[in-house]
JSON list of C-alpha atoms in Angstrom, two decimals:
[
{"chain": "A", "resi": 1, "resn": "MET", "atom": "CA", "xyz": [-72.91, 129.42, 0.39]},
{"chain": "A", "resi": 2, "resn": "ALA", "atom": "CA", "xyz": [-75.89, 131.37, -0.92]},
{"chain": "A", "resi": 3, "resn": "ALA", "atom": "CA", "xyz": [-78.06, 133.26, 1.50]},
{"chain": "A", "resi": 4, "resn": "THR", "atom": "CA", "xyz": [-81.72, 132.38, 1.46]},
{"chain": "A", "resi": 5, "resn": "HIS", "atom": "CA", "xyz": [-84.70, 134.46, 2.43]},
{"chain": "A", "resi": 6, "resn": "ARG", "atom": "CA", "xyz": [-87.68, 132.58, 3.79]},
{"chain": "A", "resi": 7, "resn": "GLY", "atom": "CA", "xyz": [-90.32, 135.32, 3.66]},
{"chain": "A", "resi": 8, "resn": "PRO", "atom": "CA", "xyz": [-93.71, 135.17, 1.99]},
{"chain": "A", "resi": 9, "resn": "ALA", "atom": "CA", "xyz": [-93.40, 135.02, -1.78]},
{"chain": "A", "resi": 10, "resn": "GLY", "atom": "CA", "xyz": [-95.53, 137.76, -3.32]},
{"chain": "A", "resi": 11, "resn": "PRO", "atom": "CA", "xyz": [-96.33, 138.22, -7.00]},
{"chain": "A", "resi": 12, "resn": "ILE", "atom": "CA", "xyz": [-93.30, 140.48, -7.58]},
{"chain": "A", "resi": 13, "resn": "THR", "atom": "CA", "xyz": [-90.94, 138.00, -5.90]},
{"chain": "A", "resi": 14, "resn": "THR", "atom": "CA", "xyz": [-92.33, 135.17, -8.02]},
{"chain": "A", "resi": 15, "resn": "ALA", "atom": "CA", "xyz": [-92.00, 137.24, -11.20]},
{"chain": "A", "resi": 16, "resn": "VAL", "atom": "CA", "xyz": [-88.38, 138.08, -10.40]},
{"chain": "A", "resi": 17, "resn": "ARG", "atom": "CA", "xyz": [-87.56, 134.45, -9.71]},
{"chain": "A", "resi": 18, "resn": "GLN", "atom": "CA", "xyz": [-89.06, 133.47, -13.06]},
{"chain": "A", "resi": 19, "resn": "GLY", "atom": "CA", "xyz": [-87.05, 136.11, -14.91]},
{"chain": "A", "resi": 20, "resn": "VAL", "atom": "CA", "xyz": [-90.03, 138.25, -15.91]},
{"chain": "A", "resi": 21, "resn": "THR", "atom": "CA", "xyz": [-88.90, 141.74, -16.91]},
{"chain": "A", "resi": 22, "resn": "LEU", "atom": "CA", "xyz": [-91.02, 144.68, -15.90]},
{"chain": "A", "resi": 23, "resn": "GLY", "atom": "CA", "xyz": [-91.99, 147.34, -18.43]},
{"chain": "A", "resi": 24, "resn": "VAL", "atom": "CA", "xyz": [-89.39, 149.87, -17.29]},
{"chain": "A", "resi": 25, "resn": "MET", "atom": "CA", "xyz": [-86.59, 147.31, -17.32]},
{"chain": "A", "resi": 26, "resn": "ARG", "atom": "CA", "xyz": [-87.21, 146.60, -21.01]},
{"chain": "A", "resi": 27, "resn": "TRP", "atom": "CA", "xyz": [-86.57, 150.26, -21.80]},
{"chain": "A", "resi": 28, "resn": "VAL", "atom": "CA", "xyz": [-83.45, 150.35, -19.61]},
{"chain": "A", "resi": 29, "resn": "LEU", "atom": "CA", "xyz": [-82.11, 147.24, -21.34]},
{"chain": "A", "resi": 30, "resn": "ALA", "atom": "CA", "xyz": [-82.88, 148.63, -24.80]},
{"chain": "A", "resi": 31, "resn": "ALA", "atom": "CA", "xyz": [-81.30, 152.01, -24.01]},
{"chain": "A", "resi": 32, "resn": "SER", "atom": "CA", "xyz": [-78.12, 150.50, -22.57]},
{"chain": "A", "resi": 33, "resn": "LEU", "atom": "CA", "xyz": [-77.79, 148.08, -25.48]},
{"chain": "A", "resi": 34, "resn": "LEU", "atom": "CA", "xyz": [-78.19, 150.95, -27.94]},
{"chain": "A", "resi": 35, "resn": "ALA", "atom": "CA", "xyz": [-75.65, 153.05, -26.02]},
{"chain": "A", "resi": 36, "resn": "ALA", "atom": "CA", "xyz": [-73.15, 150.18, -26.09]},
{"chain": "A", "resi": 37, "resn": "VAL", "atom": "CA", "xyz": [-73.55, 149.73, -29.85]},
{"chain": "A", "resi": 38, "resn": "ILE", "atom": "CA", "xyz": [-73.18, 153.45, -30.50]},
{"chain": "A", "resi": 39, "resn": "GLY", "atom": "CA", "xyz": [-70.10, 153.54, -28.25]},
{"chain": "A", "resi": 40, "resn": "LEU", "atom": "CA", "xyz": [-68.48, 150.69, -30.17]},
{"chain": "A", "resi": 41, "resn": "VAL", "atom": "CA", "xyz": [-69.24, 152.32, -33.51]},
{"chain": "A", "resi": 42, "resn": "VAL", "atom": "CA", "xyz": [-67.77, 155.66, -32.37]},
{"chain": "A", "resi": 43, "resn": "ALA", "atom": "CA", "xyz": [-64.70, 153.91, -30.95]},
{"chain": "A", "resi": 44, "resn": "ARG", "atom": "CA", "xyz": [-64.18, 152.10, -34.25]},
{"chain": "A", "resi": 45, "resn": "LEU", "atom": "CA", "xyz": [-64.50, 155.30, -36.26]},
{"chain": "A", "resi": 46, "resn": "LEU", "atom": "CA", "xyz": [-62.01, 157.13, -34.02]},
{"chain": "A", "resi": 47, "resn": "ALA", "atom": "CA", "xyz": [-59.46, 154.30, -33.92]}
]
């Protein structure tokens, strides 16, 4: 059963529920995606 929180929904809570990514999260996602691709390329070259 999922826990629910019944507090006041502020603008940040609403944005998170709608899946809106904040500016910093876009950079974190891009950096981790790039790191994963580079890791796979390096692993392929070393294998």
